[in-house]
Every structure is written in structure tokens, then in C-alpha cells.
Coordinates of C-alpha atoms in Angstrom, one line a residue:
X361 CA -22.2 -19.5 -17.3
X362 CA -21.0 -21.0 -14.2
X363 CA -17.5 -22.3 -15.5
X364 CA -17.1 -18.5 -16.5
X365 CA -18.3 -17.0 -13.0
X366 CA -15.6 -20.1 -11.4
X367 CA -12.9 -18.6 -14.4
X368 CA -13.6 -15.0 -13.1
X369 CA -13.5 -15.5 -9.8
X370 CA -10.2 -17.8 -10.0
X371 CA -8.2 -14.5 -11.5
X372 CA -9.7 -12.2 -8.8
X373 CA -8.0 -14.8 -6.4
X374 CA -5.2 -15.6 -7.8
X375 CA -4.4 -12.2 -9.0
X376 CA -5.1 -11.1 -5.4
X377 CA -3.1 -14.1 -3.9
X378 CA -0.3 -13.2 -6.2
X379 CA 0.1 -9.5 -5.2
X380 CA -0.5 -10.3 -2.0
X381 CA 2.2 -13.5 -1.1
X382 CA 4.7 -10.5 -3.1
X383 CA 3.0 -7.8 -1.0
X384 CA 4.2 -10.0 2.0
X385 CA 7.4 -10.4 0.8
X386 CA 8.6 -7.0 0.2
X387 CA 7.1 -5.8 3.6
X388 CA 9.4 -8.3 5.2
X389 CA 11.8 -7.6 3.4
X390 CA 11.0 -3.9 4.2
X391 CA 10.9 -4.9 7.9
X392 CA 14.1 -6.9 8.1
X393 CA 15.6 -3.5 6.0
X394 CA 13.7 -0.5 8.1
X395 CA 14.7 -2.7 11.8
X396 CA 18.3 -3.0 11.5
X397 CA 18.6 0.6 10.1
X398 CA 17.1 2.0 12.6
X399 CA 19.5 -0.1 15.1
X400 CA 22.2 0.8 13.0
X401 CA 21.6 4.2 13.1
X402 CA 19.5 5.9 15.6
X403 CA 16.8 8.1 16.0
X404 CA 18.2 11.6 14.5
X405 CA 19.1 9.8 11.2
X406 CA 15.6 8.1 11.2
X407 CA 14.1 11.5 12.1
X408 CA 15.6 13.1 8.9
X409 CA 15.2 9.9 6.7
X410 CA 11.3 9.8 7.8
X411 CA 10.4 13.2 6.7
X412 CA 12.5 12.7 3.7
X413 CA 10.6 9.9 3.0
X414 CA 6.9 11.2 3.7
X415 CA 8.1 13.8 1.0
X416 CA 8.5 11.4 -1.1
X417 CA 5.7 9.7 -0.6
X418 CA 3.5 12.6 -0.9
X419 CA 5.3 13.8 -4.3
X420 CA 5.3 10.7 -5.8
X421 CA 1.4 10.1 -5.0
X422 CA 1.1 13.4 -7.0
X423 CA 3.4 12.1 -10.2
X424 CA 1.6 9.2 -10.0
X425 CA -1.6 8.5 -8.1
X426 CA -4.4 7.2 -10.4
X427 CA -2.1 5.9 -13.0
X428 CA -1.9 2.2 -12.0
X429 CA -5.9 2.4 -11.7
X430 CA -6.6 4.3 -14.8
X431 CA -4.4 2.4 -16.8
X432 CA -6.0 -1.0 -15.2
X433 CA -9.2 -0.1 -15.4
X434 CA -9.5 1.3 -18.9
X435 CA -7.2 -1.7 -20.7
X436 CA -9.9 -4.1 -18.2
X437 CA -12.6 -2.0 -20.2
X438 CA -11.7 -2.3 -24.0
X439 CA -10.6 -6.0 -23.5
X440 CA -14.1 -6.5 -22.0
X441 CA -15.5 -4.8 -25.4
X442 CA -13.0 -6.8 -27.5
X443 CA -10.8 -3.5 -28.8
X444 CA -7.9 -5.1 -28.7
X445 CA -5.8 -2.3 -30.2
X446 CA -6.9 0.2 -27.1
X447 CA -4.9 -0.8 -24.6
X448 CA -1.4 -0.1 -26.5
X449 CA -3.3 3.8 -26.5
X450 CA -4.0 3.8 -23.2
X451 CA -0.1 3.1 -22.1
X452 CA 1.3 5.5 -24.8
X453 CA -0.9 8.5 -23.1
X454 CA 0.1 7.3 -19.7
X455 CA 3.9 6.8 -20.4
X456 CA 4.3 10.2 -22.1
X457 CA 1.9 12.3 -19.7
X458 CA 2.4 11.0 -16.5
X459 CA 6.1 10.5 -17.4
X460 CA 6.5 14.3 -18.3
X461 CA 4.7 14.9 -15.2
X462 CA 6.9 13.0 -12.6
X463 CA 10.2 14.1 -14.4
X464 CA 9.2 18.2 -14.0
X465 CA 8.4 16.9 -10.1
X466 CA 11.9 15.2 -9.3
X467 CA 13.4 17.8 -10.9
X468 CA 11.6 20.7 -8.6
X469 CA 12.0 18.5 -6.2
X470 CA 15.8 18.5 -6.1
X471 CA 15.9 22.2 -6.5
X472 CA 13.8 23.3 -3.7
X473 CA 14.8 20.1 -1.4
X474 CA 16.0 23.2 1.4
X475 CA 12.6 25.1 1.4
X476 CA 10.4 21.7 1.3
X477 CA 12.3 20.4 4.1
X478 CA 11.9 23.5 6.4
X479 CA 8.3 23.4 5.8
X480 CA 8.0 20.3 8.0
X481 CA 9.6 21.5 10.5
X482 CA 12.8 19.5 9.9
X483 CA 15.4 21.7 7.7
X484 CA 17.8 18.8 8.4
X485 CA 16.4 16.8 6.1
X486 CA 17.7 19.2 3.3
X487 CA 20.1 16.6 1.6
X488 CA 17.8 13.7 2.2
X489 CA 15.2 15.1 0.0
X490 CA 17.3 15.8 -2.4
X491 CA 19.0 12.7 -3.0
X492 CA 15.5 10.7 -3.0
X493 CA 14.6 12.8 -5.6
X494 CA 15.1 11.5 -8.7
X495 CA 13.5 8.5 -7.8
X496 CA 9.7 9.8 -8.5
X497 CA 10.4 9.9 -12.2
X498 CA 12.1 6.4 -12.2
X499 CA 9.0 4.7 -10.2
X500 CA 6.1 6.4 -12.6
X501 CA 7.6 5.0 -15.7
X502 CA 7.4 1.8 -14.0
X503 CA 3.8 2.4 -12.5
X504 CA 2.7 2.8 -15.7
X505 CA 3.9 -0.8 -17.1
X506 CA 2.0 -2.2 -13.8
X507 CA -1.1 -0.6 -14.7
X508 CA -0.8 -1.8 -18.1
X509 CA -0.3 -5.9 -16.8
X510 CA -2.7 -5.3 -14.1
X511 CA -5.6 -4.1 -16.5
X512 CA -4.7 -7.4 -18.5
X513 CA -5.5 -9.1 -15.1
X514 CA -2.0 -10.8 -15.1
X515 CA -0.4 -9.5 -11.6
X516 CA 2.8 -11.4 -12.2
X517 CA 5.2 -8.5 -13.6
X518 CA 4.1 -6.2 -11.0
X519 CA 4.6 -8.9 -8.4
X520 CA 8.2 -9.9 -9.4
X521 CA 8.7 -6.1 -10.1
X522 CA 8.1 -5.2 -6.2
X523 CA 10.1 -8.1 -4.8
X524 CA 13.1 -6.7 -7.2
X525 CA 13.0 -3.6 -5.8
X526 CA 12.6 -4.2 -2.2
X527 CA 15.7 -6.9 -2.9
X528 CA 17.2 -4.2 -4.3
X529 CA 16.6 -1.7 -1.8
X530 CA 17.4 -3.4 1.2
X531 CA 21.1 -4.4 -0.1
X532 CA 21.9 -1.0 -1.3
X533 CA 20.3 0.3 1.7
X534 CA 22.3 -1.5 4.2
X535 CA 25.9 -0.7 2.0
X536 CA 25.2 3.0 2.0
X537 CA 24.0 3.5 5.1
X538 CA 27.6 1.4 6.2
X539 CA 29.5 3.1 4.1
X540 CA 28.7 6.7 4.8
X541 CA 28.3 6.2 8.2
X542 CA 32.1 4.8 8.4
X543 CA 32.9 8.4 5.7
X544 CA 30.8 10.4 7.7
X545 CA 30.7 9.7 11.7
X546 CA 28.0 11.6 14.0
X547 CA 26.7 13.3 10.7
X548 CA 23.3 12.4 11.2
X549 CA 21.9 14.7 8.1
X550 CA 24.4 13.4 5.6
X551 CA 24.1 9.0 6.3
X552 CA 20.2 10.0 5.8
X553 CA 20.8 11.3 3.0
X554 CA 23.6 8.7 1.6
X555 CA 21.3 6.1 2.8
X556 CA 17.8 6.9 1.1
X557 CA 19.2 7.1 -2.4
X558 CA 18.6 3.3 -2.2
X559 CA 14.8 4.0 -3.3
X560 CA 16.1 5.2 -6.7
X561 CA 18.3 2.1 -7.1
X562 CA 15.3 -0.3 -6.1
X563 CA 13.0 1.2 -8.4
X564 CA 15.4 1.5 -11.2
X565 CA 16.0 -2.2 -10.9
X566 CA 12.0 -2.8 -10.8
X567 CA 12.0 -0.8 -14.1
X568 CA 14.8 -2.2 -16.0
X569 CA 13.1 -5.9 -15.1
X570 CA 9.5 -4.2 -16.5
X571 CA 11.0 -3.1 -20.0
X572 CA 12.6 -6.3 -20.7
X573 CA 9.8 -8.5 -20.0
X574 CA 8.0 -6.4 -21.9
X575 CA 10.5 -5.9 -25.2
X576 CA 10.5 -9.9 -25.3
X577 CA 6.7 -10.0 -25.0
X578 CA 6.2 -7.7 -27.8
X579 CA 9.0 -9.3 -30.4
X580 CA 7.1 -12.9 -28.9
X581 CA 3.5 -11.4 -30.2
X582 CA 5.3 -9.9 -33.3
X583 CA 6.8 -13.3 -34.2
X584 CA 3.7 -15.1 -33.6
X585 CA 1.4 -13.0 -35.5
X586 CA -1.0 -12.2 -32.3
X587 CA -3.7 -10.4 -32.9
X588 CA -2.4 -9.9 -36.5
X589 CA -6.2 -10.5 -37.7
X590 CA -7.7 -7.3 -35.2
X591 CA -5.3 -4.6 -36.0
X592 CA -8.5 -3.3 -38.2
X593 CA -10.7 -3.4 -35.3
X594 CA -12.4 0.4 -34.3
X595 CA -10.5 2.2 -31.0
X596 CA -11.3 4.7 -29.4
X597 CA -10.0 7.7 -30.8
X598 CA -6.8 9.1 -28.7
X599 CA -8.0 12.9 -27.8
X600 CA -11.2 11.0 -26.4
X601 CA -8.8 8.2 -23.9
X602 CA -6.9 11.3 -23.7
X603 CA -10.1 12.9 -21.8
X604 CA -11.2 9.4 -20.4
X605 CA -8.3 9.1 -19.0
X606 CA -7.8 12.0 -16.8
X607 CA -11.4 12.1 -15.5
X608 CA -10.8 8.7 -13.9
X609 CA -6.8 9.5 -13.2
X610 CA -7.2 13.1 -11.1
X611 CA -9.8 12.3 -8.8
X612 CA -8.1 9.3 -7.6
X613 CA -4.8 11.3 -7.6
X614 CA -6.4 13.8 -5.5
X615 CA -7.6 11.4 -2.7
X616 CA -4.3 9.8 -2.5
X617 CA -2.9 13.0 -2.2
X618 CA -4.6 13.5 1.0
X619 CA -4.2 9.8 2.0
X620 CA -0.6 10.4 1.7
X621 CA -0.6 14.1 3.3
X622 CA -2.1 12.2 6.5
X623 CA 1.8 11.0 7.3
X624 CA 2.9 14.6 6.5
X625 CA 0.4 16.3 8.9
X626 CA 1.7 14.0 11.5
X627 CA 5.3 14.5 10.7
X628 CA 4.9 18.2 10.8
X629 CA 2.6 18.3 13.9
X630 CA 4.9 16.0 15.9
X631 CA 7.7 18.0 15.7
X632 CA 6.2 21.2 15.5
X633 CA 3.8 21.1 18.4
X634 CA 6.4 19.5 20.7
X635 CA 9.0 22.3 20.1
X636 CA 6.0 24.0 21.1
X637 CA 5.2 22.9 24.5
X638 CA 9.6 23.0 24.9
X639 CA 11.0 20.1 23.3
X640 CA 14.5 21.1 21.6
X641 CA 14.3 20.4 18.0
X642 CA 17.0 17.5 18.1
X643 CA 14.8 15.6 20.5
X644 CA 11.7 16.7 18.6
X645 CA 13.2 15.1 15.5
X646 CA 14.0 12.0 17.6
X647 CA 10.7 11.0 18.8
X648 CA 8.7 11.7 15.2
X649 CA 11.8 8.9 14.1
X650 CA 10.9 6.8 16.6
X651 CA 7.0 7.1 16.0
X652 CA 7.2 7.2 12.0
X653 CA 9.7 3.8 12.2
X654 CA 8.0 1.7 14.8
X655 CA 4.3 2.6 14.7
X656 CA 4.4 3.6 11.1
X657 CA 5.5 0.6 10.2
X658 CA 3.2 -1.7 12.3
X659 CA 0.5 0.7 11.4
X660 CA 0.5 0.2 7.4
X661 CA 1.4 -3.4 7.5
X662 CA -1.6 -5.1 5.8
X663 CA -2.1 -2.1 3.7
X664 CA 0.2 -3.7 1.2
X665 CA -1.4 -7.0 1.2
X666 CA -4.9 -4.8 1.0
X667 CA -4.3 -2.4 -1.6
X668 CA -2.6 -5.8 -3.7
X669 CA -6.5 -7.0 -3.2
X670 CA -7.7 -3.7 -4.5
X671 CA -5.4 -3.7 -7.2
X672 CA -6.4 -7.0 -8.2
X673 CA -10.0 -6.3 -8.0
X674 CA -10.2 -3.1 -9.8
X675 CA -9.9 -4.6 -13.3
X676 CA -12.3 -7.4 -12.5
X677 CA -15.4 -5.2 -11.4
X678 CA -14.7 -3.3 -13.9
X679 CA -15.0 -5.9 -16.7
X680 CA -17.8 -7.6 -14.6
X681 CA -19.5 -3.3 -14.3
X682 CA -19.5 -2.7 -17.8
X683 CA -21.0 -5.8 -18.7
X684 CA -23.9 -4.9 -16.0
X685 CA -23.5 -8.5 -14.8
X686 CA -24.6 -8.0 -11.0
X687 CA -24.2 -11.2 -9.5
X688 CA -20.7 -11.3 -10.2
X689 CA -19.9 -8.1 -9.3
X690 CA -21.5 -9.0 -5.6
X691 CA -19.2 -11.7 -5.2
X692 CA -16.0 -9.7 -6.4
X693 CA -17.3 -7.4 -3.4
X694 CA -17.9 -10.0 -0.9
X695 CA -14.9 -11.8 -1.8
X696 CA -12.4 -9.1 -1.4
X697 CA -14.3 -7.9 2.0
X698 CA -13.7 -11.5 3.5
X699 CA -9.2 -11.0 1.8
X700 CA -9.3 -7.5 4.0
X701 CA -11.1 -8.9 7.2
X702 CA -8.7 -12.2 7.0
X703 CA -5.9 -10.3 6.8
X704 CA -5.9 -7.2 8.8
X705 CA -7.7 -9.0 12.0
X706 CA -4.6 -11.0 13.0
X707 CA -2.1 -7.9 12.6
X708 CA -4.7 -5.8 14.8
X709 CA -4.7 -8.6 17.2
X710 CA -1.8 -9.8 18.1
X711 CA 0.3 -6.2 17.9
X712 CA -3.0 -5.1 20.7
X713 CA -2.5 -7.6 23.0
X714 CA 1.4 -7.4 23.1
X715 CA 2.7 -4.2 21.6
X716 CA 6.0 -3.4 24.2
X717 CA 7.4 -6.9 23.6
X718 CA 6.5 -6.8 19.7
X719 CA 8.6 -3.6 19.6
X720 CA 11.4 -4.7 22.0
X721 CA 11.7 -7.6 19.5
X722 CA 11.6 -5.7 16.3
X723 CA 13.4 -2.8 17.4
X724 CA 15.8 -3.5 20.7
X725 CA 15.7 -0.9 23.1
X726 CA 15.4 3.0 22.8
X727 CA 14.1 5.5 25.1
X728 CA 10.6 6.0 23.2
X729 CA 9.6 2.0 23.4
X730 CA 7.1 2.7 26.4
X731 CA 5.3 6.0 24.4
X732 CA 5.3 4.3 21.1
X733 CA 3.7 1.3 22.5
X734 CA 0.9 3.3 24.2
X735 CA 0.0 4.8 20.9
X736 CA -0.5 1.5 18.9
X737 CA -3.6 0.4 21.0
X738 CA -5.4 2.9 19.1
X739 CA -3.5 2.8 15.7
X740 CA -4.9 -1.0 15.8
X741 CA -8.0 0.0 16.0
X742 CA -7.5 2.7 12.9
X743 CA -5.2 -0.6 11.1
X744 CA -8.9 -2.0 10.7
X745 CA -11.0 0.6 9.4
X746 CA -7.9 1.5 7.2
X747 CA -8.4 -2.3 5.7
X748 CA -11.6 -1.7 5.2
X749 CA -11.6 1.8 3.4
X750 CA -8.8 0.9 1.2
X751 CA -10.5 -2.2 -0.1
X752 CA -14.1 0.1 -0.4
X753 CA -11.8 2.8 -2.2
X754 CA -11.1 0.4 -4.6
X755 CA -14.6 -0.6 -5.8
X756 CA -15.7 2.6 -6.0
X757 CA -12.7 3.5 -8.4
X758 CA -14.0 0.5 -10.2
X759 CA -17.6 1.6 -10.5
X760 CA -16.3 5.0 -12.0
X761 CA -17.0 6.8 -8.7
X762 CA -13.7 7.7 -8.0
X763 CA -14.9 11.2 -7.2
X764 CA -16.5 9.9 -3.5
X765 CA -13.3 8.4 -1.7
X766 CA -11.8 12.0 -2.8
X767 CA -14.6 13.8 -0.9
X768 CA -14.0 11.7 2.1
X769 CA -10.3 11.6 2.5
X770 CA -10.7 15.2 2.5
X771 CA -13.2 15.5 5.0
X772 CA -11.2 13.3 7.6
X773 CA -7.9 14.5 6.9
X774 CA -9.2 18.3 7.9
X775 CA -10.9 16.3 11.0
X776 CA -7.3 14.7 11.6
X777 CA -5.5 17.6 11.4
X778 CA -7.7 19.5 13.8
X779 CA -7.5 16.6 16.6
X780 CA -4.0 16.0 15.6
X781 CA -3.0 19.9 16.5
X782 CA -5.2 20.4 20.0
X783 CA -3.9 16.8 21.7
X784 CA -0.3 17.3 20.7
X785 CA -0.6 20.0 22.3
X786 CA -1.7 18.7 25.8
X787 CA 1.0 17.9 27.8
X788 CA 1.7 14.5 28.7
X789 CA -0.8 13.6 25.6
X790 CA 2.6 12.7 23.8
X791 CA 2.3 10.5 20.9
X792 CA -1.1 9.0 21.6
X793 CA -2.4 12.5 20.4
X794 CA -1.1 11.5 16.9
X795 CA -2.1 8.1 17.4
X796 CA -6.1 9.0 18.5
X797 CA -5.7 11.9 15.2
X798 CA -5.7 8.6 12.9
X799 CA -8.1 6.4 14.4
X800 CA -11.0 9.3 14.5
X801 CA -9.8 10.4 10.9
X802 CA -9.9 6.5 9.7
X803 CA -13.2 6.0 11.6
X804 CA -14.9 8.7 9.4
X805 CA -13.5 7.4 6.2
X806 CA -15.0 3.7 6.6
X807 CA -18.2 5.2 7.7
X808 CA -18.2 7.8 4.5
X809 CA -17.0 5.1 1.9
X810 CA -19.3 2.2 3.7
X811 CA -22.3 4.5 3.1
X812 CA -21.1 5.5 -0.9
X813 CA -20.8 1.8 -1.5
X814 CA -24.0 0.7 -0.7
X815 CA -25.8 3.9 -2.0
X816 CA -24.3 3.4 -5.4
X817 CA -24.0 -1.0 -5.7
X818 CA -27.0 -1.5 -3.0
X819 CA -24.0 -3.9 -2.0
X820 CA -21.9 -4.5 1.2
X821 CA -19.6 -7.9 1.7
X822 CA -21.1 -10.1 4.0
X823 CA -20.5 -8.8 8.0
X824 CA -20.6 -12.8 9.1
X825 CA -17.7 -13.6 6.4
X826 CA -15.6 -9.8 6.3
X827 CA -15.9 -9.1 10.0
X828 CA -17.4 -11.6 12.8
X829 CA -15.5 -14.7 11.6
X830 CA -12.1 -13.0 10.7
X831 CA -12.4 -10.9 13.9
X832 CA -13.6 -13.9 16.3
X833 CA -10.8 -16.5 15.0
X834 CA -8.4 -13.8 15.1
X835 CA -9.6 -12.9 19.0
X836 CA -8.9 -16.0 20.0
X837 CA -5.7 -16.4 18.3
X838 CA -4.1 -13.6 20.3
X839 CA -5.5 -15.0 23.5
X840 CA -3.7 -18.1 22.4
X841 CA -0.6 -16.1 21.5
X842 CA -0.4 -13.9 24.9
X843 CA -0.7 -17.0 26.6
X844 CA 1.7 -18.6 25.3
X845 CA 4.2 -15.4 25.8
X846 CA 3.4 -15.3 29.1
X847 CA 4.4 -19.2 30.0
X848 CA 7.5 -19.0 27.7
X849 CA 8.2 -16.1 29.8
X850 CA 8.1 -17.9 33.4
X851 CA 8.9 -21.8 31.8
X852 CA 12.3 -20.5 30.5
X853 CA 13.8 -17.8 33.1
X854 CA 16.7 -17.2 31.4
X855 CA 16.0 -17.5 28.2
X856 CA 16.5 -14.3 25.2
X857 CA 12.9 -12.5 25.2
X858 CA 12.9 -13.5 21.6
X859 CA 12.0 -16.8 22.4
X860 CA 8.8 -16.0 24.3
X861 CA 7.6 -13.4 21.2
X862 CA 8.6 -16.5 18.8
X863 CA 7.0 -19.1 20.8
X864 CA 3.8 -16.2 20.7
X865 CA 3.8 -15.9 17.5
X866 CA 4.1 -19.5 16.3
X867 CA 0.8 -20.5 18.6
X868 CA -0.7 -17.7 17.5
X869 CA -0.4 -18.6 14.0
X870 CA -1.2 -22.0 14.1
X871 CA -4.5 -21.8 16.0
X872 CA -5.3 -18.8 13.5
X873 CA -5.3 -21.0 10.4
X874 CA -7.1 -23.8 12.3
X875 CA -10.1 -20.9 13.1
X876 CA -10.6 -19.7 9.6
X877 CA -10.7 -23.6 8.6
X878 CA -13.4 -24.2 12.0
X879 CA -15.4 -21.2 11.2
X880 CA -15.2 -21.6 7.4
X881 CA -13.7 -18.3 7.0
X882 CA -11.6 -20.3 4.5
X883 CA -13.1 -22.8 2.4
X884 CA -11.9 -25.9 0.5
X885 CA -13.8 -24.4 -2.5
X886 CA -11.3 -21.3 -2.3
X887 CA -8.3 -23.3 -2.1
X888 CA -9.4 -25.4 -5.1
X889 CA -10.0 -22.2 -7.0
X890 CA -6.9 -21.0 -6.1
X891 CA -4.4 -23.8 -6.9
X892 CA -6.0 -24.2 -10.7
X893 CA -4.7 -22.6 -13.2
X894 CA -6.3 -21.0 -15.9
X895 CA -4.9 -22.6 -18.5
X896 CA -7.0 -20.9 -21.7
X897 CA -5.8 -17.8 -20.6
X898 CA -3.7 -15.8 -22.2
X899 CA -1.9 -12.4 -20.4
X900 CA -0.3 -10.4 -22.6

């Protein structure tokens, strides 16, 4: 019983470690993309590739929100229940629903890119939406082969899949945005919209790698005669996963919706509540650029890693839920509670205690340095209890209460919008009226889902290993890091300003890692369980 507890929890962690190490990868890669686009090209084309993008974003979380945790969820089910046919049902409803579904989006989508564009306040963006367009379809057929690997608790594919496409995306990216910028000089609208087609050539790449892994893994099992000997064994009829299926996939789709409609709301309140109080549009359009690049950016940057741990635990509580086995559940909980405090702390940190020279470095200068930095303060605060809700989000999905996170995101995106529309409206508020919009909104989310998750489990991660010892080594980590800054600063007069942030960062780092391993955030138990393999398992 124990060796199976130790097997279970290895795959949580490795499946978590996996998505996460490729989670960190494509944001960097994502950073070392967005930062010298944004130097290459300004504020106006950022402006229009921005609200392109939160289009996007907000589309595709309609084509294809739930789907990865539907699919992973249900395949984690009948493996648990040894229906070893199921699974192969469950990704032959997604695939032909979901893909229907995207491809009727991208194509309304393209049509209607002028009238979408002007209802965020930014008609510009016209020809940015609709060259991003087609790329909704492209990425749901690939969501779809994720949620099939990740329900099989094998987060490999989906991790080589993401790196692809941000490798992918970054060099087409950088040749577009070159190339029509040399075609098209001062045409701020068009390079936008030259340069964003590079998310349907990332994600087209990320699907071409999913279908061949998966053609040669299905003439592998053919050859081999796998599971040759269960092709009698009872499924579950398809008009019932049919049903099953969209009860768990719509909710979820729903909350994300809103989750995603959060960046919208800004997007449109930015620029319209600024033209307003007598900003021209141009400028307007500038500033939400400069906001939506820099802070944005910073902002969601352990999401990835988080929603890798959510991903990664979804399929394990699930097995562990529908075998009522309690115990194991409560350590799935606490365990990915202690991955979201370890790795959001640090970012909140070290970005709070030097945010102007982390943006100088990242982003050189520009004339909206000073207000973005004044707005991160608080979007560091709302970075943390963003952490914390996506990982709570997950469990609940999990639990089959996907319904709850729904009713939340809801709740605090109407309480967003509201705060969001009277302090942009305050002169002088500026920016930190969006930024104060998101930490309230976030605020009322953790409290909402914290509440759901112990009404429904009667379970919480542990405060001492989530929160106080991730938070505490982090703390002093950044005092550490500004420290350091500050003597680079005055030891080398003279020297670039990137040597003081990489000095900062370096320190910081190092005395981070030695905290966790002081305060037993991180235990020698955890790295054992983590560099073992589980060599009697098979992923399909």
C-alpha cells in the first residue's frame, strides 16, 4: 500500500515537474520573444497586437476551455476502473465536437475581425484579428491530443508539444515582424498583424509533432498486440460520455471564459476610460501596450508553471476521488499547495521589491516605465492569490465540482469590472486603477474557492508548508537580492545597469534554494521521489 501511495505520488511530481521545467521554458522563451518585439517595435504595434491577442485568448478559451480537463479527467477515470477501450471514446467525441466547434469560431472570427476589434475600443486592430484567426482551430485539435496524454498521466507530449510551439513562435515571430516592418514602414496596424500570424505557425508545428507521436504509438500497440486481450471489455456507451462529457466540459469552459474576459475588461476599460478623461486614441492605445506587455507579462508568469501543476494533478485526484481513497487525495492537495506557494512567492518577491529596474532591464526605456512599475506592487499581491486559485480551481474540477470556480470567477470579474471602470476614471489613478481592479477581483476568488475546497474535501494544504515557509524564504531572498542591487549599483559606477539586476538576481536565487532546503520547504524525500523513475509504468 505504501510503495503504491510513493508510485502515485512520484507521477503527481514528476508529471508536475515535467510540465512545469517545459512551462519554464516556453515563458522564457516567450519572454526573450514578447521583450525584443516590443523594442523592435513600439507601443502602437503592441497596442494593436495586445487586443488582438486578448481576442484570441478569449475565443480560444471558448473553442476550447474544458477540453484538456474533460478529456484528462475522464480517460484518468475508466483507467482507474480498468475500461481500457474508453479512453479511445472519449478522444473521438472530443476531436469531432470540440473540433467542429473551434473551426465555426476561426472562421466567424475572420469574418467579423472589423466589428470585434471596434468593440474594444481599438478598430486598428482589424487585420490583427484576423490573421490570428485561424489559429483557434489549429490549437483545439492539439488540446485535445494533450488531454488525451494527460489523462494517461504521461505529461511528456504535451511538454515537448509547448516547447515546439513557443520555438516555433518566437523564430517566426521575429522574421515577420522584420520582414513587414522593412515592407511596411510606420504602418503600425499592418506589422501587428504580419507579426501575430506566428501563433498559427507555433501551434501548427505543436500539432503536426502530436499526430505523429501519436500514429507511431498506435501502429507500436498494433504491432505488439496491446491490449489485444481487453478489446471485449464493457465501455461506457458513447451517447452517455457524450452527456458525461459536456457536464464536466461547459462549466469549466464557462469559468475560463470569465478568467480570460478579465484581460478583455482591462483592455477595453484602459483605452476607453482614458479617451474618456482626454487621452487621444493613439496615446490611449500606447499605454494599454505598454501595460498589457510589461505588467501582463510579469503578472501571469507562474501561471504557466501553476496551471502545469493543476494539469498534472487533475488526473491523479481524480483516480485517487473515484477510488474514495482519502489519504491520498490529502496529500495530492497538500502537495500541489506547497508546488504553488514555492513557486509564485519568489516571482511576487523579487518583481515587489525592484519593479523599475526589472522593467528597465526587460524592456529598455519607454515613457510608461514609471506608471507601469507603480502598478505591479499591487498585481504582486494579486500574482499570489492568482497561484493559489488556479491550483484550488483545479481540484475542484477534479472532485467533479467544476460548477463552483464558475460561480466565483463570475462574481469577481462583475466586482473587477465595477472597480476597474470608477478608478480609471480618477484622474491621476492611471494604470494602478487597473492594477487595484485585479488584486480585489483575485482576492475574492481565493477567498470563494478556499471556502468551496474545504466545504466539499474538509481539506486545505498545509498553511506552514504552502504559505509561511515559501513566503518567509522567499522574503528573505529579495532582501538578499535588493541588497545586492543596491551595492552592485555603488561598487561598480560605471558599469551597464544589467549587471546590478544580474548580480540581484543571482544572490537572490541562490539564498532562495538554500531557504527551502533550511526550512524544509524542499525535502530530500521529494527529490528522491522525483529523480526515480517509474519503470512498471506504461503511458500510452
Amino acid at each position: 500500500m505504501e510503495q503504491k501511495e510513493q508510485s502515485s505520488e512520484r507521477l503527481v511530481l514528476k508529471g508536475a515537474f515535467l510540465l512545469a521545467v517545459s512551462s519554464g521554458i516556453v515563458k522564457v522563451l516567450s519572454a526573450v520573444y514578447k521583450i525584443p518585439l516590443y523594442r523592435m517595435v513600439g507601443d502602437s504595434v503592441m497596442g494593436y497586437y495586445s487586443t488582438a491577442f486578448n481576442i484570441y485568448t478569449v475565443l480560444l478559451t471558448l473553442a476550447t476551455a474544458g477540453l484538456p480537463v474533460a478529456m484528462s479527467r475522464m480517460v484518468a477515470t475508466a483507467n482507474a476502473l480498468e475500461r481500457r477501450n474508453e479512453p479511445k471514446r472519449i478522444f473521438l467525441i472530443a476531436i469531432c465536437t470540440y473540433g467542429l466547434f473551434s473551426l465555426i469560431v476561426s472562421t466567424l472570427m475572420f469574418i467579423f475581425s472589423g466589428e470585434i476589434a471596434s468593440l474594444m475600443n481599438n478598430p486598428g486592430a482589424s487585420l490583427a484579428v484576423k490573421a490570428i484567426a485561424p489559429a483557434i482551430f489549429i490549437v483545439t485539435c492539439g488540446a485535445a491530443i494533450k488531454g488525451y496524454y494527460q489523462g494517461n498521466q504521461n505529461m511528456m507530449p504535451t511538454s515537448v508539444a509547448n516547447i515546439i510551439e513557443a520555438l516555433m513562435k518566437l523564430a517566426t515571430g521575429f522574421t515577420l515582424a522584420a520582414v513587414f516592418g522593412a515592407l511596411y514602414p510606420g504602418q503600425s496596424q499592418i506589422i501587428a498583424g504580419g507579426t501575430i500570424i506566428c501563433a498559427a505557425a507555433g501551434g501548427f508545428s505543436a500539432l503536426l509533432f502530436l499526430i505523429i507521436l501519436t500514429v507511431t504509438k498506435l501502429a507500436k500497440r498494433r504491432k505488439s498486440g496491446i491490449y489485444a486481450d481487453q478489446r471485449c471489455v464493457p465501455s461506457t456507451p458513447y451517447k452517455k460520455l457524450t452527456k458525461s462529457f459536456f457536464a464536466i466540459s461547459l462549466p469549466i469552459m464557462v469559468g475560463s471564459l470569465s478568467t480570460t474576459l478579465a484581460g478583455a475588461v482591462d483592455n477595453y476599460l484602459i483605452i476607453g476610460r482614458f479617451k474618456d478623461i482626454g487621452m487621444a486614441e493613439e496615446a490611449a492605445n500606447s499605454i494599454w501596450g505598454a501595460y498589457s506587455t510589461m505588467a501582463g507579462t510579469i503578472y501571469t508568469l507562474p501561471t504557466f508553471i501553476i496551471l502545469a501543476v493543476a494539469a498534472s494533478i487533475i488526473p491523479a485526484v481524480s483516480t485517487h476521488f473515484t477510488l474514495r481513497d482519502k489519504d491520498q487525495i490529502k496529500k495530492d492537495i497538500d502537495l500541489a499547495g506547497r508546488i504553488s506557494g514555492v513557486v509564485v512567492f519568489p516571482i511576487a518577491c523579487g518583481v515587489a521589491v525592484l519593479p523599475e529596474p526589472i522593467l528597465r532591464f526587460l524592456y529598455g526605456d519607454s515613457p510608461y516605465i514609471g506608471e507601469v512599475a507603480g502598478s505591479l506592487i499591487f498585481l504582486c499581491i494579486a500574482m499570489v492569490f492568482l497561484a493559489f486559485t488556479n491550483c484550488f480551481t483545479g481540484i475542484l474540477q477534479a472532485i467533479n465540482k467544476q460548477h463552483i470556480p464558475v460561480i466565483n470567477i463570475i462574481i469577481s470579474l462583475v466586482i473587477k469590472t465595477g472597480v476597474a471602470y470608477i478608478l480609471l476614471g480618477i484622474p491621476g489613478m492611471g494604470l494602478k486603477g487597473a492594477a487595484v481592479s485585479t488584486l480585489v477581483s483575485m482576492l475574492v476568488f481565493v477567498i470563494l474557492n478556499s471556502a468551496a475546497l474545504i466545504r466539499h474535501t474538509g481539506m486545505f494544504p498545509s498553511p506552514v508548508a504552502a504559505i509561511l515557509k515559501p513566503f518567509g524564504s522567499a522574503a528573505v531572498a529579495a532582501v538578499f537580492g535588493l541588497g545586492a542591487h543596491y551595492l552592485a549599483e555603488h561598487v561598480g559606477k560605471g558599469a551597464h545597469p544589467s549587471v546590478s539586476m544580474l548580480v540581484a538576481v543571482a544572490v537572490a536565487a541562490l539564498i532562495y534554494v538554500a531557504m527551502l532546503l533550511i526550512t524544509r520547504t524542499i525535502t530530500k524525500s521529494d527529490i528522491k521521489l522525483l529523480s526515480k523513475s517509474n519503470k512498471n509504468k506504461k503511458n500510452p
